[in-house]
Amino acid sequence: MTQAVWSQLVGQEPAVETLSAAAKSAAALVDGETTDSGAMTHAWLFTGPPGSGRSVAARTFAAALQCNLGLGCGGCNGCRTALSGTHADVRLVVPEGLSISVAEMRSLVQAAARRPTTGRWQIVIIEDADRLTEGAANALLKAVEEPPERTVFLLCAPSDHPEDVSVTIRSRCRLVTLRTPPPAAIAQVLMERDGVEERMARWAASVCGGHIGRARRLATDESARKRRSAVLRIPLGLRRPSDVFVCADELIKTAEADASEESKVRDEAEQDALRTAMGSGGTGKGVAGAKRAADAAVRQLEKRQKSRATRTQRDTLDLALVDLAAFYRDVLVTASGAGAMLNHPDHATQSTDAASQWTPASTLRRLEAVLACREAIEWNVKPRIAVEAMVTTLREG
């Protein structure tokens, strides 16, 4: 039996209620049953903590809008192609570098102005809308202020704070706030959708910090579990001054290896596909010109790939820093005697040991050092320098 598209949203019942009502209003508009937009509007902003499923919510809503039945049935061609990313009228913008450029946004806005070709709506999904440059945000604003009749913009960002989304864009969007899904709901999804064994699913759900994608990686990838364990050994493993640089080097190299592993196969496939599309390997008249054009296009592609690899490396490092910050938070919880749930319940013994060795003030300084490192990397400080400064503070307290 085919499940409705809303089953993709884990633990987000209030959001599902809002979006399903909007999808029904949208279907009535397209079918000519009404001229009242009702619960539907042309611009939406999905916010929520990392792992809450912002992009999943946007894709799910896009599928419901393109549904042949207008309900998000999950079985029709509109639903299936929208969810798989192959629908001709659903455009997905995923920043491969550290930002979304004005040129990319202008091109997208022009394409979005066209009427739908095969679907019911022309839909633009912008993941990480907080990465829009000022020029790109201005280009988007013009489109959102005067939207084409059958175009919908779906923006995803950590929050609706002006540092993430400009006030003017926010004021023209309907806000959908997602919450951190509970561990029980995450475990259920891992078991039903990914076939994960119950014990592993419950463990991954308990330590993922509410991040569904992270839970899936921890449950299915042994190397991800080993990396997490290595990170959580750092707080109590800084005994000698030299340990500072050993641990910092390990953090950086792990992030670089992850980025390289994730990018290598994809990069080579993209370059081969581009060369083939540009006529590389052909024979006959005009081959030399085609080769020069192909080489130039590949150089541009390599530049974008390098930017993407930098972002992947920073995202991987940030995950490690979040794990570290959560450990120091667990130490504070343990020291206080509060009954709050631990972020790393499988490392409760280490949290107790640390709480007996450190004062709450020194633990707080360590936590602040991790948060300062994240902020420094966000401001483009070289990751190695930021991490070494952080680990020095972690040792000294």
mmCIF file of C-alpha atoms in Angstrom, residues 35-374:
data_model
loop_
_atom_site.group_PDB
_atom_site.id
_atom_site.type_symbol
_atom_site.label_atom_id
_atom_site.label_comp_id
_atom_site.label_asym_id
_atom_site.label_seq_id
_atom_site.Cartn_x
_atom_site.Cartn_y
_atom_site.Cartn_z
ATOM 1 C CA THR A 35 -10.571 31.869 -6.445
ATOM 2 C CA ASP A 36 -9.859 32.179 -2.720
ATOM 3 C CA SER A 37 -6.282 31.146 -1.917
ATOM 4 C CA GLY A 38 -7.381 30.094 1.588
ATOM 5 C CA ALA A 39 -4.518 28.371 3.407
ATOM 6 C CA MET A 40 -2.242 28.602 0.363
ATOM 7 C CA THR A 41 0.338 31.319 -0.291
ATOM 8 C CA HIS A 42 3.165 31.818 -2.786
ATOM 9 C CA ALA A 43 6.156 31.863 -0.388
ATOM 10 C CA TRP A 44 7.002 29.627 2.569
ATOM 11 C CA LEU A 45 9.870 29.597 5.050
ATOM 12 C CA PHE A 46 10.731 26.311 6.794
ATOM 13 C CA THR A 47 12.805 26.739 9.944
ATOM 14 C CA GLY A 48 14.004 24.354 12.610
ATOM 15 C CA PRO A 49 17.111 22.916 14.270
ATOM 16 C CA PRO A 50 19.604 20.838 12.259
ATOM 17 C CA GLY A 51 18.181 17.435 11.418
ATOM 18 C CA SER A 52 14.550 18.444 12.005
ATOM 19 C CA GLY A 53 13.860 17.871 8.310
ATOM 20 C CA ARG A 54 13.543 21.329 6.772
ATOM 21 C CA SER A 55 14.439 20.215 3.242
ATOM 22 C CA VAL A 56 12.375 17.039 3.634
ATOM 23 C CA ALA A 57 9.368 19.156 4.618
ATOM 24 C CA ALA A 58 9.861 21.400 1.585
ATOM 25 C CA ARG A 59 10.154 18.453 -0.825
ATOM 26 C CA THR A 60 7.164 16.761 0.759
ATOM 27 C CA PHE A 61 5.060 19.914 0.395
ATOM 28 C CA ALA A 62 6.220 20.242 -3.223
ATOM 29 C CA ALA A 63 5.084 16.670 -3.872
ATOM 30 C CA ALA A 64 1.663 17.393 -2.341
ATOM 31 C CA LEU A 65 1.293 20.502 -4.508
ATOM 32 C CA GLN A 66 2.160 18.499 -7.660
ATOM 33 C CA CYS A 67 -0.035 15.545 -6.637
ATOM 34 C CA ASN A 68 -2.532 14.568 -9.322
ATOM 35 C CA LEU A 69 -5.165 14.200 -6.590
ATOM 36 C CA GLY A 70 -4.099 17.320 -4.712
ATOM 37 C CA LEU A 71 -3.688 15.374 -1.478
ATOM 38 C CA GLY A 72 -0.090 14.127 -1.481
ATOM 39 C CA CYS A 73 -1.142 10.536 -2.138
ATOM 40 C CA GLY A 74 2.442 9.349 -2.607
ATOM 41 C CA GLY A 75 1.576 7.019 -5.476
ATOM 42 C CA CYS A 76 0.880 9.252 -8.486
ATOM 43 C CA ASN A 77 3.511 10.414 -10.970
ATOM 44 C CA GLY A 78 3.480 13.969 -9.566
ATOM 45 C CA CYS A 79 4.256 12.796 -6.032
ATOM 46 C CA ARG A 80 6.894 10.272 -7.038
ATOM 47 C CA THR A 81 8.855 12.554 -9.369
ATOM 48 C CA ALA A 82 8.734 15.513 -6.963
ATOM 49 C CA LEU A 83 10.072 13.386 -4.098
ATOM 50 C CA SER A 84 12.791 11.821 -6.259
ATOM 51 C CA GLY A 85 13.952 15.201 -7.610
ATOM 52 C CA THR A 86 13.075 14.499 -11.253
ATOM 53 C CA HIS A 87 9.931 16.611 -11.643
ATOM 54 C CA ALA A 88 10.331 19.155 -14.457
ATOM 55 C CA ASP A 89 8.534 21.888 -12.504
ATOM 56 C CA VAL A 90 10.303 21.463 -9.155
ATOM 57 C CA ARG A 91 13.645 23.266 -9.054
ATOM 58 C CA LEU A 92 15.949 22.478 -6.154
ATOM 59 C CA VAL A 93 18.746 24.853 -5.153
ATOM 60 C CA VAL A 94 21.376 23.226 -2.928
ATOM 61 C CA PRO A 95 24.418 25.463 -2.360
ATOM 62 C CA GLU A 96 27.494 23.461 -3.277
ATOM 63 C CA GLY A 97 29.850 26.135 -2.015
ATOM 64 C CA LEU A 98 29.711 28.418 0.995
ATOM 65 C CA SER A 99 27.052 30.703 -0.518
ATOM 66 C CA ILE A 100 24.403 31.086 -3.239
ATOM 67 C CA SER A 101 25.499 33.663 -5.812
ATOM 68 C CA VAL A 102 23.443 36.464 -7.353
ATOM 69 C CA ALA A 103 24.000 35.047 -10.856
ATOM 70 C CA GLU A 104 22.597 31.658 -9.812
ATOM 71 C CA MET A 105 19.573 33.280 -8.184
ATOM 72 C CA ARG A 106 18.805 35.560 -11.147
ATOM 73 C CA SER A 107 18.872 32.591 -13.486
ATOM 74 C CA LEU A 108 16.577 30.671 -11.165
ATOM 75 C CA VAL A 109 14.105 33.543 -10.812
ATOM 76 C CA GLN A 110 13.876 33.850 -14.614
ATOM 77 C CA ALA A 111 13.134 30.135 -14.960
ATOM 78 C CA ALA A 112 10.582 30.285 -12.146
ATOM 79 C CA ALA A 113 8.619 32.981 -13.976
ATOM 80 C CA ARG A 114 7.492 30.449 -16.605
ATOM 81 C CA ARG A 115 4.218 28.603 -16.374
ATOM 82 C CA PRO A 116 4.343 24.957 -15.275
ATOM 83 C CA THR A 117 5.059 22.562 -18.131
ATOM 84 C CA THR A 118 3.840 19.213 -16.820
ATOM 85 C CA GLY A 119 2.868 19.921 -13.216
ATOM 86 C CA ARG A 120 0.287 21.984 -11.405
ATOM 87 C CA TRP A 121 2.750 24.536 -9.984
ATOM 88 C CA GLN A 122 6.199 25.893 -10.741
ATOM 89 C CA ILE A 123 8.050 25.268 -7.457
ATOM 90 C CA VAL A 124 11.447 26.541 -6.323
ATOM 91 C CA ILE A 125 13.027 24.945 -3.230
ATOM 92 C CA ILE A 126 16.008 26.810 -1.769
ATOM 93 C CA GLU A 127 17.872 24.742 0.804
ATOM 94 C CA ASP A 128 20.097 26.722 3.172
ATOM 95 C CA ALA A 129 18.501 30.046 2.271
ATOM 96 C CA ASP A 130 20.711 31.521 4.997
ATOM 97 C CA ARG A 131 23.619 31.130 2.538
ATOM 98 C CA LEU A 132 22.174 33.666 0.080
ATOM 99 C CA THR A 133 24.559 36.537 -0.630
ATOM 100 C CA GLU A 134 23.111 40.036 -0.274
ATOM 101 C CA GLY A 135 22.764 40.348 -4.050
ATOM 102 C CA ALA A 136 21.098 36.933 -4.335
ATOM 103 C CA ALA A 137 18.665 37.828 -1.538
ATOM 104 C CA ASN A 138 17.727 41.034 -3.357
ATOM 105 C CA ALA A 139 17.143 39.119 -6.606
ATOM 106 C CA LEU A 140 14.897 36.666 -4.768
ATOM 107 C CA LEU A 141 13.033 39.459 -2.991
ATOM 108 C CA LYS A 142 11.883 40.971 -6.288
ATOM 109 C CA ALA A 143 10.407 37.637 -7.329
ATOM 110 C CA VAL A 144 8.741 37.042 -3.963
ATOM 111 C CA GLU A 145 7.253 40.564 -3.964
ATOM 112 C CA GLU A 146 5.685 40.093 -7.402
ATOM 113 C CA PRO A 147 5.291 36.335 -7.799
ATOM 114 C CA PRO A 148 4.005 34.718 -10.997
ATOM 115 C CA GLU A 149 0.506 33.342 -10.593
ATOM 116 C CA ARG A 150 1.449 29.652 -10.450
ATOM 117 C CA THR A 151 4.902 29.848 -8.818
ATOM 118 C CA VAL A 152 5.677 28.858 -5.231
ATOM 119 C CA PHE A 153 8.934 29.554 -3.363
ATOM 120 C CA LEU A 154 9.925 27.200 -0.522
ATOM 121 C CA LEU A 155 12.861 28.469 1.564
ATOM 122 C CA CYS A 156 14.716 26.478 4.242
ATOM 123 C CA ALA A 157 16.795 28.133 6.989
ATOM 124 C CA PRO A 158 17.824 27.450 10.606
ATOM 125 C CA SER A 159 15.633 30.285 11.883
ATOM 126 C CA ASP A 160 13.743 33.412 10.815
ATOM 127 C CA HIS A 161 16.323 35.626 12.557
ATOM 128 C CA PRO A 162 17.602 38.487 10.343
ATOM 129 C CA GLU A 163 21.069 36.897 10.364
ATOM 130 C CA ASP A 164 19.565 33.893 8.551
ATOM 131 C CA VAL A 165 16.808 35.448 6.430
ATOM 132 C CA SER A 166 16.360 39.132 5.635
ATOM 133 C CA VAL A 167 13.423 40.841 7.340
ATOM 134 C CA THR A 168 11.836 41.801 4.011
ATOM 135 C CA ILE A 169 11.906 38.238 2.644
ATOM 136 C CA ARG A 170 10.669 36.857 5.967
ATOM 137 C CA SER A 171 7.724 39.277 5.965
ATOM 138 C CA ARG A 172 6.519 37.888 2.641
ATOM 139 C CA CYS A 173 6.687 34.223 3.656
ATOM 140 C CA ARG A 174 4.423 32.020 5.714
ATOM 141 C CA LEU A 175 6.490 30.477 8.493
ATOM 142 C CA VAL A 176 6.512 26.740 9.230
ATOM 143 C CA THR A 177 8.526 25.962 12.363
ATOM 144 C CA LEU A 178 9.709 22.378 12.716
ATOM 145 C CA ARG A 179 10.583 20.840 16.057
ATOM 146 C CA THR A 180 13.230 18.341 17.082
ATOM 147 C CA PRO A 181 11.643 14.924 16.554
ATOM 148 C CA PRO A 182 11.508 12.681 19.666
ATOM 149 C CA PRO A 183 13.876 9.670 19.869
ATOM 150 C CA ALA A 184 10.987 7.196 19.762
ATOM 151 C CA ALA A 185 9.745 8.597 16.449
ATOM 152 C CA ILE A 186 13.256 8.553 14.948
ATOM 153 C CA ALA A 187 13.817 4.950 16.048
ATOM 154 C CA GLN A 188 10.488 3.929 14.525
ATOM 155 C CA VAL A 189 11.437 5.447 11.177
ATOM 156 C CA LEU A 190 14.852 3.764 11.189
ATOM 157 C CA MET A 191 13.229 0.382 11.796
ATOM 158 C CA GLU A 192 10.347 0.758 9.333
ATOM 159 C CA ARG A 193 11.967 2.737 6.512
ATOM 160 C CA ASP A 194 15.618 1.647 6.719
ATOM 161 C CA GLY A 195 15.262 -1.854 8.136
ATOM 162 C CA VAL A 196 17.566 -1.139 11.098
ATOM 163 C CA GLU A 197 17.533 -3.651 13.941
ATOM 164 C CA GLU A 198 15.574 -2.356 16.965
ATOM 165 C CA ARG A 199 18.478 -2.163 19.449
ATOM 166 C CA MET A 200 20.680 -0.237 16.993
ATOM 167 C CA ALA A 201 17.786 2.036 15.978
ATOM 168 C CA ARG A 202 17.017 3.008 19.570
ATOM 169 C CA TRP A 203 20.696 3.636 20.326
ATOM 170 C CA ALA A 204 21.170 5.824 17.221
ATOM 171 C CA ALA A 205 17.979 7.757 18.001
ATOM 172 C CA SER A 206 19.156 8.396 21.574
ATOM 173 C CA VAL A 207 22.543 9.876 20.586
ATOM 174 C CA CYS A 208 21.766 11.755 17.343
ATOM 175 C CA GLY A 209 20.531 14.936 19.010
ATOM 176 C CA GLY A 210 17.257 14.800 17.103
ATOM 177 C CA HIS A 211 19.045 14.776 13.728
ATOM 178 C CA ILE A 212 17.326 12.119 11.607
ATOM 179 C CA GLY A 213 20.041 11.987 8.938
ATOM 180 C CA ARG A 214 22.708 11.648 11.617
ATOM 181 C CA ALA A 215 20.774 8.825 13.250
ATOM 182 C CA ARG A 216 20.611 6.981 9.931
ATOM 183 C CA ARG A 217 24.364 7.367 9.369
ATOM 184 C CA LEU A 218 25.206 6.173 12.884
ATOM 185 C CA ALA A 219 22.872 3.201 12.543
ATOM 186 C CA THR A 220 24.138 2.077 9.143
ATOM 187 C CA ASP A 221 27.772 3.236 8.913
ATOM 188 C CA GLU A 222 30.377 1.744 11.246
ATOM 189 C CA SER A 223 32.972 4.377 10.263
ATOM 190 C CA ALA A 224 30.557 7.107 11.416
ATOM 191 C CA ARG A 225 30.261 5.373 14.791
ATOM 192 C CA LYS A 226 34.066 5.136 15.068
ATOM 193 C CA ARG A 227 34.472 8.852 14.246
ATOM 194 C CA ARG A 228 31.963 9.795 16.934
ATOM 195 C CA SER A 229 33.766 7.626 19.498
ATOM 196 C CA ALA A 230 37.106 9.223 18.584
ATOM 197 C CA VAL A 231 35.675 12.723 19.055
ATOM 198 C CA LEU A 232 34.180 11.859 22.453
ATOM 199 C CA ARG A 233 37.528 10.500 23.667
ATOM 200 C CA ILE A 234 39.092 13.961 23.321
ATOM 201 C CA PRO A 235 37.786 15.679 26.518
ATOM 202 C CA LEU A 236 39.362 13.163 28.912
ATOM 203 C CA GLY A 237 42.312 12.331 26.671
ATOM 204 C CA LEU A 238 44.145 15.666 26.834
ATOM 205 C CA ARG A 239 46.803 14.777 29.409
ATOM 206 C CA ARG A 240 50.006 16.127 27.822
ATOM 207 C CA PRO A 241 50.600 19.401 25.936
ATOM 208 C CA SER A 242 51.402 17.414 22.792
ATOM 209 C CA ASP A 243 47.931 15.828 22.938
ATOM 210 C CA VAL A 244 46.486 19.197 21.941
ATOM 211 C CA PHE A 245 48.046 19.101 18.498
ATOM 212 C CA VAL A 246 47.535 15.357 18.018
ATOM 213 C CA CYS A 247 43.794 15.673 18.707
ATOM 214 C CA ALA A 248 43.428 18.838 16.634
ATOM 215 C CA ASP A 249 45.230 17.170 13.727
ATOM 216 C CA GLU A 250 42.974 14.122 13.994
ATOM 217 C CA LEU A 251 39.842 16.274 13.910
ATOM 218 C CA ILE A 252 40.999 18.159 10.826
ATOM 219 C CA LYS A 253 42.230 15.080 8.959
ATOM 220 C CA THR A 254 39.010 13.194 9.656
ATOM 221 C CA ALA A 255 36.978 16.077 8.219
ATOM 222 C CA GLU A 256 39.253 16.261 5.170
ATOM 223 C CA ALA A 257 39.048 12.496 4.607
ATOM 224 C CA ASP A 258 35.255 12.544 4.864
ATOM 225 C CA ALA A 259 35.012 15.383 2.367
ATOM 226 C CA SER A 260 37.425 13.685 -0.028
ATOM 227 C CA GLU A 261 35.627 10.343 0.232
ATOM 228 C CA GLU A 262 32.229 11.926 -0.365
ATOM 229 C CA SER A 263 33.379 14.085 -3.270
ATOM 230 C CA LYS A 264 35.786 11.894 -5.241
ATOM 231 C CA VAL A 265 33.382 9.581 -7.065
ATOM 232 C CA ARG A 266 30.850 12.358 -7.648
ATOM 233 C CA ASP A 267 33.495 14.768 -8.968
ATOM 234 C CA GLU A 268 34.914 12.302 -11.480
ATOM 235 C CA ALA A 269 31.446 11.338 -12.742
ATOM 236 C CA GLU A 270 30.515 15.005 -13.187
ATOM 237 C CA GLN A 271 33.699 15.753 -15.123
ATOM 238 C CA ASP A 272 33.267 12.731 -17.424
ATOM 239 C CA ALA A 273 29.631 13.616 -18.084
ATOM 240 C CA LEU A 274 30.547 17.219 -18.861
ATOM 241 C CA ARG A 275 33.336 16.258 -21.268
ATOM 242 C CA THR A 276 31.013 13.866 -23.070
ATOM 243 C CA ALA A 277 28.298 16.507 -23.326
ATOM 244 C CA MET A 278 30.847 18.983 -24.731
ATOM 245 C CA GLY A 279 31.949 16.548 -27.459
ATOM 246 C CA SER A 280 35.198 15.353 -25.891
ATOM 247 C CA GLY A 281 36.553 12.178 -27.486
ATOM 248 C CA GLY A 282 34.928 12.869 -30.834
ATOM 249 C CA THR A 283 36.657 12.862 -34.202
ATOM 250 C CA GLY A 284 36.462 14.996 -37.298
ATOM 251 C CA LYS A 285 36.093 18.675 -38.037
ATOM 252 C CA GLY A 286 35.856 21.026 -35.063
ATOM 253 C CA VAL A 287 37.286 18.564 -32.542
ATOM 254 C CA ALA A 288 40.059 20.927 -31.397
ATOM 255 C CA GLY A 289 37.591 23.734 -30.678
ATOM 256 C CA ALA A 290 35.279 21.364 -28.829
ATOM 257 C CA LYS A 291 38.179 20.105 -26.702
ATOM 258 C CA ARG A 292 39.191 23.646 -25.727
ATOM 259 C CA ALA A 293 35.612 24.471 -24.772
ATOM 260 C CA ALA A 294 35.324 21.228 -22.808
ATOM 261 C CA ASP A 295 38.584 21.888 -20.936
ATOM 262 C CA ALA A 296 37.426 25.401 -20.020
ATOM 263 C CA ALA A 297 34.080 24.063 -18.783
ATOM 264 C CA VAL A 298 35.832 21.382 -16.741
ATOM 265 C CA ARG A 299 38.065 23.998 -15.089
ATOM 266 C CA GLN A 300 34.945 25.928 -14.058
ATOM 267 C CA LEU A 301 33.402 22.705 -12.760
ATOM 268 C CA GLU A 302 36.554 21.893 -10.755
ATOM 269 C CA LYS A 303 36.371 25.322 -9.160
ATOM 270 C CA ARG A 304 32.783 24.649 -8.040
ATOM 271 C CA GLN A 305 33.759 21.182 -6.844
ATOM 272 C CA LYS A 306 36.581 22.609 -4.748
ATOM 273 C CA SER A 307 34.133 25.031 -3.144
ATOM 274 C CA ARG A 308 31.737 22.148 -2.480
ATOM 275 C CA ALA A 309 34.519 20.085 -0.885
ATOM 276 C CA THR A 310 35.377 23.002 1.419
ATOM 277 C CA ARG A 311 31.782 23.210 2.536
ATOM 278 C CA THR A 312 31.571 19.435 3.069
ATOM 279 C CA GLN A 313 34.752 19.537 5.164
ATOM 280 C CA ARG A 314 33.400 22.341 7.325
ATOM 281 C CA ASP A 315 30.029 20.638 7.755
ATOM 282 C CA THR A 316 31.748 17.410 8.839
ATOM 283 C CA LEU A 317 33.952 19.297 11.302
ATOM 284 C CA ASP A 318 30.919 21.132 12.633
ATOM 285 C CA LEU A 319 29.226 17.817 13.421
ATOM 286 C CA ALA A 320 32.242 16.836 15.518
ATOM 287 C CA LEU A 321 32.146 20.178 17.342
ATOM 288 C CA VAL A 322 28.437 19.746 18.071
ATOM 289 C CA ASP A 323 29.218 16.342 19.609
ATOM 290 C CA LEU A 324 31.934 17.929 21.767
ATOM 291 C CA ALA A 325 29.657 20.765 22.899
ATOM 292 C CA ALA A 326 26.986 18.219 23.816
ATOM 293 C CA PHE A 327 29.490 16.280 25.943
ATOM 294 C CA TYR A 328 30.380 19.358 28.004
ATOM 295 C CA ARG A 329 26.682 20.104 28.391
ATOM 296 C CA ASP A 330 26.241 16.536 29.716
ATOM 297 C CA VAL A 331 29.021 17.161 32.240
ATOM 298 C CA LEU A 332 27.208 20.282 33.495
ATOM 299 C CA VAL A 333 23.936 18.348 33.757
ATOM 300 C CA THR A 334 25.658 15.539 35.682
ATOM 301 C CA ALA A 335 27.429 17.959 38.045
ATOM 302 C CA SER A 336 24.186 19.777 38.814
ATOM 303 C CA GLY A 337 22.338 16.590 39.647
ATOM 304 C CA ALA A 338 19.517 17.583 37.305
ATOM 305 C CA GLY A 339 17.430 14.831 35.804
ATOM 306 C CA ALA A 340 17.669 16.227 32.270
ATOM 307 C CA MET A 341 18.248 13.764 29.432
ATOM 308 C CA LEU A 342 21.887 13.399 28.345
ATOM 309 C CA ASN A 343 22.924 14.000 24.737
ATOM 310 C CA HIS A 344 25.383 11.106 24.943
ATOM 311 C CA PRO A 345 23.758 8.611 27.334
ATOM 312 C CA ASP A 346 26.193 5.914 26.217
ATOM 313 C CA HIS A 347 29.030 8.066 27.599
ATOM 314 C CA ALA A 348 27.410 8.734 30.992
ATOM 315 C CA THR A 349 30.390 7.195 32.824
ATOM 316 C CA GLN A 350 32.821 9.608 31.130
ATOM 317 C CA SER A 351 30.499 12.541 31.936
ATOM 318 C CA THR A 352 30.487 11.505 35.591
ATOM 319 C CA ASP A 353 34.309 11.198 35.647
ATOM 320 C CA ALA A 354 34.676 14.653 34.095
ATOM 321 C CA ALA A 355 32.157 16.169 36.524
ATOM 322 C CA SER A 356 34.236 14.879 39.443
ATOM 323 C CA GLN A 357 37.477 16.339 38.000
ATOM 324 C CA TRP A 358 36.338 19.760 36.747
ATOM 325 C CA THR A 359 34.528 22.639 38.381
ATOM 326 C CA PRO A 360 31.307 23.793 36.696
ATOM 327 C CA ALA A 361 33.057 27.062 35.794
ATOM 328 C CA SER A 362 35.903 25.272 33.974
ATOM 329 C CA THR A 363 33.406 23.007 32.196
ATOM 330 C CA LEU A 364 31.509 26.075 31.034
ATOM 331 C CA ARG A 365 34.750 27.632 29.728
ATOM 332 C CA ARG A 366 35.395 24.475 27.729
ATOM 333 C CA LEU A 367 31.871 24.557 26.298
ATOM 334 C CA GLU A 368 32.298 28.216 25.363
ATOM 335 C CA ALA A 369 35.600 27.355 23.623
ATOM 336 C CA VAL A 370 33.814 24.827 21.391
ATOM 337 C CA LEU A 371 31.078 27.328 20.522
ATOM 338 C CA ALA A 372 33.714 30.012 19.811
ATOM 339 C CA CYS A 373 35.511 27.595 17.473
ATOM 340 C CA ARG A 374 32.301 26.990 15.507
#
